[in-house]
Amino acid sequence: MHRRGALFNSHTPRDSQIVKSPSRSGVFQAKTDKRLEAFAESISFDQRLYCQDIRGSIAHATMLASVGLITAEEFSQIEDTLREIESEIEAGKLPIQIELEDIHMHVEQALIDRLGDVGRKLHTARSRNDQVSTDVRLWIRDALDQVDELLQALQRAFVGRCDADFDVILPAYTHLQRAQPVLAPHYWLAYVEKFARDRDRLSDCRRRTNQSSLGVAAVAGTTLPIDRDQTATLLGFDSVTANSLDTSSDRDFMLETAFVLSVIATHLSSWAEEWILWSTVEYNFIKIPQAFCTGSSIMPQKVNPDTLELTRGKSARVMGNLQTLMLLVKNLPLAYNRDLQEDKPPLFDSFDTVIAMLELAAPIVAGSELQTDSISSRLEQGYLDATTLMEWMISKGMPQRRAHHLVGAIVGEAMERKVPLAKLPLEVMRVHAEEIDESVYECLGTANAVAAFVSYGSTAPDQVRAQIESWKERLN
Ligand code: ARG
């Protein structure tokens, strides 16, 4: 479904002589200005909808035959010819004729060229307005499924690291300052949770997208005896839309899609930023596989995390596309307006970008190596266990505010002596709080501090272990 590059025969000159296009029959007597043709065409980008367009047309023709608007014989000619046209497009053999504007007219004109009047019947009780909405809904539905699969693969990559990295302790940061110690898998599962919400949003968005617009025709429906339920069923839609005016104008499903993709891009961007930092000499927490890095033309020692930087950078276009779509639909009166043709480039671009980012993220997550020696050599810096000490004092009956104050003073003392809390002599701590006894050392040091956690959702080893097992099951 995701085809980049031209499907059509691009050798046809764009300025070929004008033939009268199907949409210029009727009142038109003047030829279209060449500049308008170039300005108004969408075939350069909506050719990506050819499969969906043909699928929709076959469903529409099936219905026309079953309600008696065309004969069974006409239907079978239409169906066979549409499939033939589909293979020609697939093979890049159908020429682009810019005066045919869009994918809908290219397919229909090819049909008419081959079948004459029988081909001219396909557009019965149909408009390009309901046609384009139907095509895009079908396209988005498949694209959402593809993104969902890639997100699942990325979740698997994170979960796949959890057992091997289980004993690695990392600093958790708030304000990018060392805060509390956590198990590495707690980090990995943080991203798994974010992507789970993304997948939930995708399926929610898919539900609202998966409704049939077909049969709404231009704007008011049709006087002909069509069966909208039949085309909806044939195309795998859950239901038909209920108001033709609304449907002709509705692009909410695209806005939602663009939003969901933006949230995914945000998550990927934050992850990329984190691992870019982690891969610096300053952090030295992780090594990104060289296959996903590039060098410098002047500095021979450089291994740059370009994939991650571009993931961070390209997220901007996904968010920009959402903005473009929002601005495109704002202030449009009911119902279809040609402005809406501009919806497809940002939509396609958001999918292409997010899909490319996800395809690269999973192998990077699976193949990166935690620099455990470097991490552990500095883990006792930054007083990651200070909050644990405070909670130890609370558990001995001390009010939180007093414990917070006293631990602050104890940490100050340790800083002055340049030692971690676990190396601070008992008598020094007791100067500040005489409630403290020898057993305090059982909660000091990052390993003890991690082991002391108990709450649901925390980095407590039992909790993390249970979450890993639950995710393994859910992703199976
Ligand atoms: N290419 C158009 C689009 O993408 C198709 C619908 C055109 N409808 C019309 N009445 N001109 O929106």
GROMACS .gro file of C-alpha atoms and ligand atoms in nm:
model
  488
    1MET     CA    1   0.000   0.000   0.000
    2HIS     CA    2   0.287   0.236   0.070
    3ARG     CA    3   0.432   0.299  -0.268
    4ARG     CA    4   0.678   0.574  -0.313
    5GLY     CA    5   0.768   0.679  -0.664
    6ALA     CA    6   0.563   0.693  -0.977
    7LEU     CA    7   0.320   0.418  -1.063
    8PHE     CA    8   0.213   0.573  -1.383
    9ASN     CA    9   0.399   0.601  -1.707
   10SER     CA   10   0.584   0.923  -1.650
   11HIS     CA   11   0.707   0.955  -2.009
   12THR     CA   12   0.382   1.116  -2.115
   13PRO     CA   13   0.456   1.487  -2.146
   14ARG     CA   14   0.275   1.691  -1.882
   15ASP     CA   15   0.167   1.947  -2.139
   16SER     CA   16   0.005   1.705  -2.383
   17GLN     CA   17  -0.283   1.841  -2.591
   18ILE     CA   18  -0.604   1.879  -2.399
   19VAL     CA   19  -0.876   1.625  -2.441
   20LYS     CA   20  -1.209   1.717  -2.292
   21SER     CA   21  -1.209   1.564  -1.947
   22PRO     CA   22  -1.522   1.399  -1.802
   23SER     CA   23  -1.565   1.680  -1.549
   24ARG     CA   24  -1.561   1.943  -1.827
   25SER     CA   25  -1.856   1.815  -2.019
   26GLY     CA   26  -2.187   1.994  -1.952
   27VAL     CA   27  -2.183   2.374  -1.944
   28PHE     CA   28  -1.817   2.415  -2.033
   29GLN     CA   29  -1.726   2.558  -2.371
   30ALA     CA   30  -1.382   2.704  -2.302
   31LYS     CA   31  -1.072   2.492  -2.261
   32THR     CA   32  -0.901   2.483  -1.926
   33ASP     CA   33  -0.609   2.717  -1.888
   34LYS     CA   34  -0.286   2.517  -1.882
   35ARG     CA   35  -0.180   2.691  -1.563
   36LEU     CA   36  -0.495   2.580  -1.388
   37GLU     CA   37  -0.438   2.224  -1.503
   38ALA     CA   38  -0.097   2.222  -1.342
   39PHE     CA   39  -0.230   2.398  -1.034
   40ALA     CA   40  -0.530   2.171  -0.984
   41GLU     CA   41  -0.390   1.828  -1.058
   42SER     CA   42  -0.360   1.578  -0.775
   43ILE     CA   43  -0.260   1.272  -0.975
   44SER     CA   44   0.104   1.336  -0.883
   45PHE     CA   45   0.019   1.241  -0.525
   46ASP     CA   46  -0.322   1.070  -0.520
   47GLN     CA   47  -0.201   0.794  -0.754
   48ARG     CA   48  -0.114   0.620  -0.429
   49LEU     CA   49  -0.487   0.556  -0.391
   50TYR     CA   50  -0.521   0.348  -0.707
   51CYS     CA   51  -0.583   0.012  -0.532
   52GLN     CA   52  -0.841   0.164  -0.300
   53ASP     CA   53  -1.004   0.351  -0.588
   54ILE     CA   54  -1.043   0.035  -0.794
   55ARG     CA   55  -1.158  -0.167  -0.497
   56GLY     CA   56  -1.422   0.098  -0.421
   57SER     CA   57  -1.533   0.104  -0.784
   58ILE     CA   58  -1.575  -0.272  -0.798
   59ALA     CA   59  -1.783  -0.266  -0.480
   60HIS     CA   60  -1.991   0.021  -0.621
   61ALA     CA   61  -2.047  -0.164  -0.951
   62THR     CA   62  -2.139  -0.483  -0.763
   63MET     CA   63  -2.406  -0.287  -0.581
   64LEU     CA   64  -2.527  -0.112  -0.901
   65ALA     CA   65  -2.580  -0.459  -1.050
   66SER     CA   66  -2.760  -0.598  -0.751
   67VAL     CA   67  -3.009  -0.309  -0.739
   68GLY     CA   68  -3.058  -0.332  -1.116
   69LEU     CA   69  -2.893  -0.005  -1.221
   70ILE     CA   70  -2.656  -0.203  -1.446
   71THR     CA   71  -2.686  -0.559  -1.578
   72ALA     CA   72  -2.486  -0.857  -1.457
   73GLU     CA   73  -2.309  -0.865  -1.793
   74GLU     CA   74  -2.217  -0.496  -1.766
   75PHE     CA   75  -2.088  -0.556  -1.414
   76SER     CA   76  -1.862  -0.836  -1.522
   77GLN     CA   77  -1.716  -0.627  -1.805
   78ILE     CA   78  -1.657  -0.341  -1.563
   79GLU     CA   79  -1.498  -0.564  -1.304
   80ASP     CA   80  -1.266  -0.740  -1.549
   81THR     CA   81  -1.160  -0.413  -1.708
   82LEU     CA   82  -1.097  -0.245  -1.372
   83ARG     CA   83  -0.870  -0.534  -1.273
   84GLU     CA   84  -0.689  -0.503  -1.604
   85ILE     CA   85  -0.642  -0.130  -1.542
   86GLU     CA   86  -0.513  -0.207  -1.195
   87SER     CA   87  -0.241  -0.437  -1.331
   88GLU     CA   88  -0.144  -0.174  -1.587
   89ILE     CA   89  -0.105   0.089  -1.317
   90GLU     CA   90   0.088  -0.161  -1.105
   91ALA     CA   91   0.322  -0.217  -1.401
   92GLY     CA   92   0.360   0.159  -1.455
   93LYS     CA   93   0.194   0.138  -1.795
   94LEU     CA   94  -0.105   0.370  -1.765
   95PRO     CA   95  -0.008   0.715  -1.890
   96ILE     CA   96  -0.062   1.023  -1.678
   97GLN     CA   97  -0.285   1.278  -1.850
   98ILE     CA   98  -0.272   1.588  -1.643
   99GLU     CA   99  -0.609   1.711  -1.772
  100LEU     CA  100  -0.764   1.409  -1.599
  101GLU     CA  101  -0.668   1.572  -1.270
  102ASP     CA  102  -0.682   1.286  -1.025
  103ILE     CA  103  -0.672   0.912  -0.975
  104HIS     CA  104  -1.051   0.881  -0.991
  105MET     CA  105  -1.071   1.027  -1.340
  106HIS     CA  106  -0.769   0.835  -1.465
  107VAL     CA  107  -0.927   0.506  -1.371
  108GLU     CA  108  -1.272   0.603  -1.499
  109GLN     CA  109  -1.139   0.741  -1.827
  110ALA     CA  110  -0.935   0.424  -1.885
  111LEU     CA  111  -1.256   0.226  -1.830
  112ILE     CA  112  -1.453   0.443  -2.071
  113ASP     CA  113  -1.176   0.421  -2.333
  114ARG     CA  114  -1.212   0.043  -2.323
  115LEU     CA  115  -1.584  -0.008  -2.263
  116GLY     CA  116  -1.755   0.300  -2.406
  117ASP     CA  117  -2.108   0.346  -2.270
  118VAL     CA  118  -2.077   0.056  -2.027
  119GLY     CA  119  -1.780   0.236  -1.873
  120ARG     CA  120  -1.986   0.556  -1.862
  121LYS     CA  121  -2.229   0.382  -1.623
  122LEU     CA  122  -1.982   0.330  -1.338
  123HIS     CA  123  -2.022   0.681  -1.203
  124THR     CA  124  -2.397   0.631  -1.154
  125ALA     CA  125  -2.506   0.758  -0.809
  126ARG     CA  126  -2.149   0.851  -0.723
  127SER     CA  127  -1.940   1.166  -0.708
  128ARG     CA  128  -1.569   1.212  -0.666
  129ASN     CA  129  -1.663   1.365  -0.331
  130ASP     CA  130  -1.780   1.039  -0.177
  131GLN     CA  131  -1.527   0.849  -0.384
  132VAL     CA  132  -1.222   1.032  -0.250
  133SER     CA  133  -1.347   1.008   0.107
  134THR     CA  134  -1.400   0.634   0.065
  135ASP     CA  135  -1.058   0.580  -0.094
  136VAL     CA  136  -0.876   0.769   0.178
  137ARG     CA  137  -1.065   0.588   0.453
  138LEU     CA  138  -0.963   0.255   0.301
  139TRP     CA  139  -0.603   0.373   0.263
  140ILE     CA  140  -0.578   0.506   0.619
  141ARG     CA  141  -0.727   0.188   0.758
  142ASP     CA  142  -0.443  -0.018   0.608
  143ALA     CA  143  -0.180   0.237   0.696
  144LEU     CA  144  -0.296   0.247   1.059
  145ASP     CA  145  -0.263  -0.132   1.072
  146GLN     CA  146   0.089  -0.106   0.935
  147VAL     CA  147   0.186   0.152   1.199
  148ASP     CA  148   0.031  -0.066   1.467
  149GLU     CA  149   0.246  -0.361   1.361
  150LEU     CA  150   0.560  -0.152   1.363
  151LEU     CA  151   0.477  -0.016   1.707
  152GLN     CA  152   0.428  -0.370   1.829
  153ALA     CA  153   0.767  -0.467   1.684
  154LEU     CA  154   0.924  -0.175   1.869
  155GLN     CA  155   0.755  -0.276   2.194
  156ARG     CA  156   0.893  -0.626   2.141
  157ALA     CA  157   1.242  -0.484   2.090
  158PHE     CA  158   1.221  -0.304   2.426
  159VAL     CA  159   1.071  -0.604   2.607
  160GLY     CA  160   1.329  -0.826   2.440
  161ARG     CA  161   1.608  -0.643   2.625
  162CYS     CA  162   1.449  -0.663   2.969
  163ASP     CA  163   1.583  -1.000   3.089
  164ALA     CA  164   1.943  -0.938   2.983
  165ASP     CA  165   1.944  -0.586   3.129
  166PHE     CA  166   1.745  -0.676   3.440
  167ASP     CA  167   2.024  -0.615   3.692
  168VAL     CA  168   2.149  -0.291   3.543
  169ILE     CA  169   2.065   0.010   3.758
  170LEU     CA  170   2.032   0.348   3.590
  171PRO     CA  171   1.978   0.691   3.734
  172ALA     CA  172   1.627   0.824   3.678
  173TYR     CA  173   1.627   1.197   3.611
  174THR     CA  174   1.387   1.477   3.679
  175HIS     CA  175   1.482   1.819   3.544
  176LEU     CA  176   1.770   1.623   3.388
  177GLN     CA  177   1.922   1.605   3.738
  178ARG     CA  178   1.993   1.269   3.900
  179ALA     CA  179   1.684   1.175   4.101
  180GLN     CA  180   1.639   0.811   4.205
  181PRO     CA  181   1.782   0.477   4.095
  182VAL     CA  182   1.575   0.251   3.868
  183LEU     CA  183   1.622  -0.082   3.696
  184ALA     CA  184   1.705  -0.056   3.325
  185PRO     CA  185   1.395  -0.259   3.231
  186HIS     CA  186   1.187   0.002   3.412
  187TYR     CA  187   1.314   0.247   3.152
  188TRP     CA  188   1.240   0.007   2.867
  189LEU     CA  189   0.888  -0.055   2.987
  190ALA     CA  190   0.824   0.318   3.020
  191TYR     CA  191   0.847   0.335   2.640
  192VAL     CA  192   0.644   0.016   2.599
  193GLU     CA  193   0.363   0.186   2.793
  194LYS     CA  194   0.379   0.499   2.579
  195PHE     CA  195   0.358   0.295   2.261
  196ALA     CA  196   0.070   0.095   2.411
  197ARG     CA  197  -0.128   0.417   2.449
  198ASP     CA  198  -0.035   0.509   2.093
  199ARG     CA  199  -0.169   0.174   1.972
  200ASP     CA  200  -0.486   0.229   2.169
  201ARG     CA  201  -0.529   0.568   2.003
  202LEU     CA  202  -0.468   0.409   1.663
  203SER     CA  203  -0.744   0.157   1.713
  204ASP     CA  204  -0.981   0.422   1.840
  205CYS     CA  205  -0.906   0.635   1.537
  206ARG     CA  206  -0.946   0.333   1.308
  207ARG     CA  207  -1.295   0.276   1.448
  208ARG     CA  208  -1.411   0.624   1.346
  209THR     CA  209  -1.231   0.603   1.012
  210ASN     CA  210  -1.389   0.271   0.926
  211GLN     CA  211  -1.726   0.403   0.813
  212SER     CA  212  -1.848   0.411   0.458
  213SER     CA  213  -1.893   0.743   0.279
  214LEU     CA  214  -1.988   0.574  -0.044
  215GLY     CA  215  -2.339   0.661  -0.162
  216VAL     CA  216  -2.334   1.011  -0.017
  217ALA     CA  217  -2.263   1.114  -0.379
  218ALA     CA  218  -2.185   1.486  -0.411
  219VAL     CA  219  -2.357   1.626  -0.105
  220ALA     CA  220  -2.726   1.533  -0.072
  221GLY     CA  221  -2.736   1.164  -0.157
  222THR     CA  222  -2.909   1.029  -0.467
  223THR     CA  223  -3.258   0.974  -0.606
  224LEU     CA  224  -3.147   0.634  -0.738
  225PRO     CA  225  -3.225   0.317  -0.539
  226ILE     CA  226  -2.873   0.238  -0.414
  227ASP     CA  227  -2.780   0.006  -0.126
  228ARG     CA  228  -2.518   0.173   0.090
  229ASP     CA  229  -2.506  -0.115   0.335
  230GLN     CA  230  -2.399  -0.349   0.061
  231THR     CA  231  -2.100  -0.141  -0.049
  232ALA     CA  232  -2.005  -0.085   0.315
  233THR     CA  233  -2.004  -0.459   0.378
  234LEU     CA  234  -1.813  -0.535   0.060
  235LEU     CA  235  -1.544  -0.286   0.160
  236GLY     CA  236  -1.518  -0.409   0.518
  237PHE     CA  237  -1.657  -0.092   0.675
  238ASP     CA  238  -1.830  -0.126   1.012
  239SER     CA  239  -2.119   0.103   0.922
  240VAL     CA  240  -2.237   0.377   0.686
  241THR     CA  241  -2.222   0.746   0.769
  242ALA     CA  242  -2.559   0.898   0.852
  243ASN     CA  243  -2.560   1.249   0.704
  244SER     CA  244  -2.454   1.321   0.347
  245LEU     CA  245  -2.372   1.689   0.413
  246ASP     CA  246  -2.153   1.598   0.706
  247THR     CA  247  -1.980   1.316   0.518
  248SER     CA  248  -1.905   1.521   0.209
  249SER     CA  249  -1.713   1.768   0.428
  250ASP     CA  250  -1.581   1.540   0.701
  251ARG     CA  251  -1.204   1.512   0.744
  252ASP     CA  252  -1.207   1.450   1.119
  253PHE     CA  253  -1.069   1.103   1.066
  254MET     CA  254  -0.764   1.255   0.895
  255LEU     CA  255  -0.711   1.507   1.171
  256GLU     CA  256  -0.726   1.231   1.429
  257THR     CA  257  -0.487   1.019   1.228
  258ALA     CA  258  -0.244   1.309   1.195
  259PHE     CA  259  -0.272   1.372   1.569
  260VAL     CA  260  -0.209   1.011   1.665
  261LEU     CA  261   0.093   1.005   1.434
  262SER     CA  262   0.216   1.327   1.594
  263VAL     CA  263   0.200   1.175   1.940
  264ILE     CA  264   0.397   0.874   1.816
  265ALA     CA  265   0.650   1.112   1.662
  266THR     CA  266   0.675   1.297   1.995
  267HIS     CA  267   0.748   0.973   2.178
  268LEU     CA  268   1.009   0.872   1.923
  269SER     CA  269   1.165   1.216   1.936
  270SER     CA  270   1.202   1.210   2.315
  271TRP     CA  271   1.347   0.861   2.305
  272ALA     CA  272   1.590   0.967   2.032
  273GLU     CA  273   1.696   1.274   2.231
  274GLU     CA  274   1.754   1.061   2.541
  275TRP     CA  275   1.969   0.808   2.360
  276ILE     CA  276   2.163   1.081   2.178
  277LEU     CA  277   2.256   1.216   2.522
  278TRP     CA  278   2.324   0.868   2.655
  279SER     CA  279   2.562   0.795   2.368
  280THR     CA  280   2.786   1.096   2.440
  281VAL     CA  281   3.124   1.064   2.614
  282GLU     CA  282   2.970   1.271   2.894
  283TYR     CA  283   2.702   1.009   2.972
  284ASN     CA  284   2.853   0.700   2.811
  285PHE     CA  285   2.547   0.490   2.898
  286ILE     CA  286   2.481   0.329   2.561
  287LYS     CA  287   2.645   0.240   2.232
  288ILE     CA  288   2.427   0.272   1.921
  289PRO     CA  289   2.495   0.007   1.652
  290GLN     CA  290   2.738   0.152   1.396
  291ALA     CA  291   2.510   0.045   1.112
  292PHE     CA  292   2.278   0.325   1.223
  293CYS     CA  293   2.546   0.591   1.272
  294THR     CA  294   2.757   0.794   1.031
  295GLY     CA  295   3.104   0.942   1.042
  296SER     CA  296   3.242   1.289   0.989
  297SER     CA  297   3.427   1.396   0.675
  298ILE     CA  298   3.682   1.590   0.877
  299MET     CA  299   3.694   1.442   1.229
  300PRO     CA  300   3.806   1.080   1.200
  301GLN     CA  301   3.705   0.982   1.554
  302LYS     CA  302   3.337   1.074   1.511
  303VAL     CA  303   3.051   0.822   1.520
  304ASN     CA  304   2.737   1.033   1.496
  305PRO     CA  305   2.390   0.908   1.595
  306ASP     CA  306   2.230   1.046   1.278
  307THR     CA  307   1.935   0.808   1.277
  308LEU     CA  308   1.834   0.935   1.618
  309GLU     CA  309   1.898   1.297   1.525
  310LEU     CA  310   1.686   1.262   1.212
  311THR     CA  311   1.415   1.087   1.410
  312ARG     CA  312   1.412   1.389   1.639
  313GLY     CA  313   1.425   1.624   1.338
  314LYS     CA  314   1.168   1.452   1.121
  315SER     CA  315   0.917   1.449   1.406
  316ALA     CA  316   0.881   1.821   1.331
  317ARG     CA  317   0.730   1.754   0.991
  318VAL     CA  318   0.475   1.515   1.138
  319MET     CA  319   0.363   1.784   1.381
  320GLY     CA  320   0.371   2.040   1.100
  321ASN     CA  321   0.145   1.817   0.891
  322LEU     CA  322  -0.109   1.807   1.172
  323GLN     CA  323  -0.102   2.186   1.182
  324THR     CA  324  -0.145   2.203   0.803
  325LEU     CA  325  -0.451   1.980   0.816
  326MET     CA  326  -0.609   2.173   1.103
  327LEU     CA  327  -0.564   2.500   0.917
  328LEU     CA  328  -0.689   2.346   0.595
  329VAL     CA  329  -1.029   2.250   0.734
  330LYS     CA  330  -1.088   2.543   0.963
  331ASN     CA  331  -1.350   2.787   0.831
  332LEU     CA  332  -1.465   2.563   0.547
  333PRO     CA  333  -1.841   2.589   0.501
  334LEU     CA  334  -2.039   2.271   0.431
  335ALA     CA  335  -1.978   2.057   0.238
  336TYR     CA  336  -1.703   1.946  -0.004
  337ASN     CA  337  -1.463   2.223  -0.102
  338ARG     CA  338  -1.172   2.178  -0.338
  339ASP     CA  339  -0.937   2.289  -0.061
  340LEU     CA  340  -0.980   1.938   0.072
  341GLN     CA  341  -0.766   1.800  -0.208
  342GLU     CA  342  -0.471   1.948  -0.018
  343ASP     CA  343  -0.530   1.700   0.264
  344LYS     CA  344  -0.342   1.414   0.102
  345PRO     CA  345   0.023   1.534   0.083
  346PRO     CA  346   0.048   1.604   0.458
  347LEU     CA  347  -0.139   1.285   0.540
  348PHE     CA  348   0.086   1.068   0.324
  349ASP     CA  349   0.396   1.245   0.449
  350SER     CA  350   0.305   1.183   0.813
  351PHE     CA  351   0.262   0.813   0.747
  352ASP     CA  352   0.581   0.784   0.540
  353THR     CA  353   0.781   0.965   0.805
  354VAL     CA  354   0.647   0.776   1.105
  355ILE     CA  355   0.679   0.442   0.929
  356ALA     CA  356   1.041   0.513   0.834
  357MET     CA  357   1.122   0.620   1.190
  358LEU     CA  358   0.963   0.309   1.337
  359GLU     CA  359   1.139   0.078   1.094
  360LEU     CA  360   1.473   0.213   1.217
  361ALA     CA  361   1.386   0.243   1.586
  362ALA     CA  362   1.331  -0.130   1.648
  363PRO     CA  363   1.676  -0.250   1.529
  364ILE     CA  364   1.845   0.035   1.717
  365VAL     CA  365   1.667  -0.059   2.039
  366ALA     CA  366   1.746  -0.427   1.992
  367GLY     CA  367   2.110  -0.374   1.895
  368SER     CA  368   2.231  -0.100   2.130
  369GLU     CA  369   2.464  -0.194   2.413
  370LEU     CA  370   2.441  -0.059   2.765
  371GLN     CA  371   2.786   0.053   2.885
  372THR     CA  372   2.750  -0.114   3.223
  373ASP     CA  373   3.101  -0.042   3.356
  374SER     CA  374   3.070   0.324   3.280
  375ILE     CA  375   2.720   0.341   3.427
  376SER     CA  376   2.807   0.161   3.750
  377SER     CA  377   3.133   0.350   3.801
  378ARG     CA  378   2.935   0.673   3.854
  379LEU     CA  379   2.614   0.533   3.997
  380GLU     CA  380   2.694   0.626   4.357
  381GLN     CA  381   2.735   0.988   4.252
  382GLY     CA  382   2.439   1.222   4.281
  383TYR     CA  383   2.280   1.082   4.600
  384LEU     CA  384   2.020   0.870   4.422
  385ASP     CA  385   1.945   0.706   4.761
  386ALA     CA  386   1.863   1.029   4.950
  387THR     CA  387   1.486   0.987   4.907
  388THR     CA  388   1.514   0.626   5.025
  389LEU     CA  389   1.687   0.746   5.342
  390MET     CA  390   1.408   1.000   5.396
  391GLU     CA  391   1.143   0.730   5.359
  392TRP     CA  392   1.337   0.501   5.595
  393MET     CA  393   1.311   0.777   5.856
  394ILE     CA  394   0.940   0.823   5.784
  395SER     CA  395   0.890   0.450   5.836
  396LYS     CA  396   1.050   0.493   6.180
  397GLY     CA  397   0.776   0.743   6.266
  398MET     CA  398   0.929   1.077   6.168
  399PRO     CA  399   0.704   1.339   5.996
  400GLN     CA  400   0.789   1.375   5.626
  401ARG     CA  401   0.878   1.744   5.638
  402ARG     CA  402   1.122   1.689   5.927
  403ALA     CA  403   1.277   1.384   5.760
  404HIS     CA  404   1.318   1.579   5.434
  405HIS     CA  405   1.493   1.860   5.619
  406LEU     CA  406   1.725   1.631   5.813
  407VAL     CA  407   1.824   1.423   5.509
  408GLY     CA  408   1.901   1.747   5.328
  409ALA     CA  409   2.144   1.833   5.606
  410ILE     CA  410   2.294   1.481   5.601
  411VAL     CA  411   2.344   1.497   5.223
  412GLY     CA  412   2.509   1.838   5.266
  413GLU     CA  413   2.749   1.682   5.517
  414ALA     CA  414   2.827   1.394   5.275
  415MET     CA  415   2.885   1.639   4.989
  416GLU     CA  416   3.134   1.829   5.198
  417ARG     CA  417   3.321   1.508   5.278
  418LYS     CA  418   3.287   1.399   4.911
  419VAL     CA  419   3.144   1.058   5.007
  420PRO     CA  420   2.820   0.877   4.918
  421LEU     CA  421   2.561   0.835   5.195
  422ALA     CA  422   2.657   0.469   5.241
  423LYS     CA  423   3.011   0.578   5.339
  424LEU     CA  424   2.899   0.840   5.590
  425PRO     CA  425   2.977   0.726   5.948
  426LEU     CA  426   2.677   0.653   6.170
  427GLU     CA  427   2.780   0.911   6.432
  428VAL     CA  428   2.781   1.186   6.167
  429MET     CA  429   2.425   1.098   6.068
  430ARG     CA  430   2.320   1.077   6.433
  431VAL     CA  431   2.436   1.435   6.491
  432HIS     CA  432   2.144   1.532   6.267
  433ALA     CA  433   1.894   1.263   6.368
  434GLU     CA  434   1.958   1.050   6.671
  435GLU     CA  435   1.677   0.810   6.566
  436ILE     CA  436   1.914   0.666   6.305
  437ASP     CA  437   2.078   0.332   6.392
  438GLU     CA  438   2.307   0.080   6.224
  439SER     CA  439   2.020  -0.075   6.021
  440VAL     CA  440   2.005   0.243   5.806
  441TYR     CA  441   2.286   0.104   5.591
  442GLU     CA  442   2.046  -0.164   5.465
  443CYS     CA  443   1.870   0.100   5.256
  444LEU     CA  444   2.176   0.300   5.147
  445GLY     CA  445   2.361   0.260   4.819
  446THR     CA  446   2.175   0.241   4.488
  447ALA     CA  447   2.134  -0.138   4.491
  448ASN     CA  448   1.974  -0.131   4.838
  449ALA     CA  449   1.768   0.170   4.739
  450VAL     CA  450   1.621  -0.006   4.436
  451ALA     CA  451   1.548  -0.317   4.644
  452ALA     CA  452   1.361  -0.105   4.900
  453PHE     CA  453   1.082  -0.001   4.660
  454VAL     CA  454   0.745  -0.171   4.709
  455SER     CA  455   0.464   0.031   4.546
  456TYR     CA  456   0.267  -0.079   4.241
  457GLY     CA  457   0.415   0.066   3.924
  458SER     CA  458   0.746   0.142   4.095
  459THR     CA  459   1.090   0.015   4.005
  460ALA     CA  460   1.070  -0.252   4.280
  461PRO     CA  461   1.235  -0.561   4.127
  462ASP     CA  462   0.925  -0.776   4.189
  463GLN     CA  463   0.704  -0.515   4.028
  464VAL     CA  464   0.930  -0.482   3.728
  465ARG     CA  465   0.957  -0.859   3.692
  466ALA     CA  466   0.576  -0.890   3.696
  467GLN     CA  467   0.542  -0.613   3.437
  468ILE     CA  468   0.796  -0.780   3.209
  469GLU     CA  469   0.609  -1.110   3.227
  470SER     CA  470   0.277  -0.940   3.166
  471TRP     CA  471   0.413  -0.756   2.860
  472LYS     CA  472   0.570  -1.072   2.723
  473GLU     CA  473   0.228  -1.234   2.742
  474ARG     CA  474   0.045  -0.937   2.592
  475LEU     CA  475   0.286  -0.913   2.302
  476ASN     CA  476   0.278  -1.282   2.228
  477ARG     N1  477  -0.911   1.519  -0.637
  477ARG     C1  478  -1.021   1.559  -0.554
  477ARG     C2  479  -0.980   1.560  -0.407
  477ARG     O1  480  -0.882   1.502  -0.375
  477ARG     C3  481  -1.136   1.468  -0.574
  477ARG     C4  482  -1.269   1.530  -0.549
  477ARG     C5  483  -1.296   1.637  -0.648
  477ARG     N2  484  -1.432   1.672  -0.646
  477ARG     C6  485  -1.476   1.773  -0.720
  477ARG     N3  486  -1.601   1.793  -0.718
  477ARG     N4  487  -1.395   1.849  -0.791
  477ARG     O2  488  -1.046   1.615  -0.324
   0.00000   0.00000   0.00000
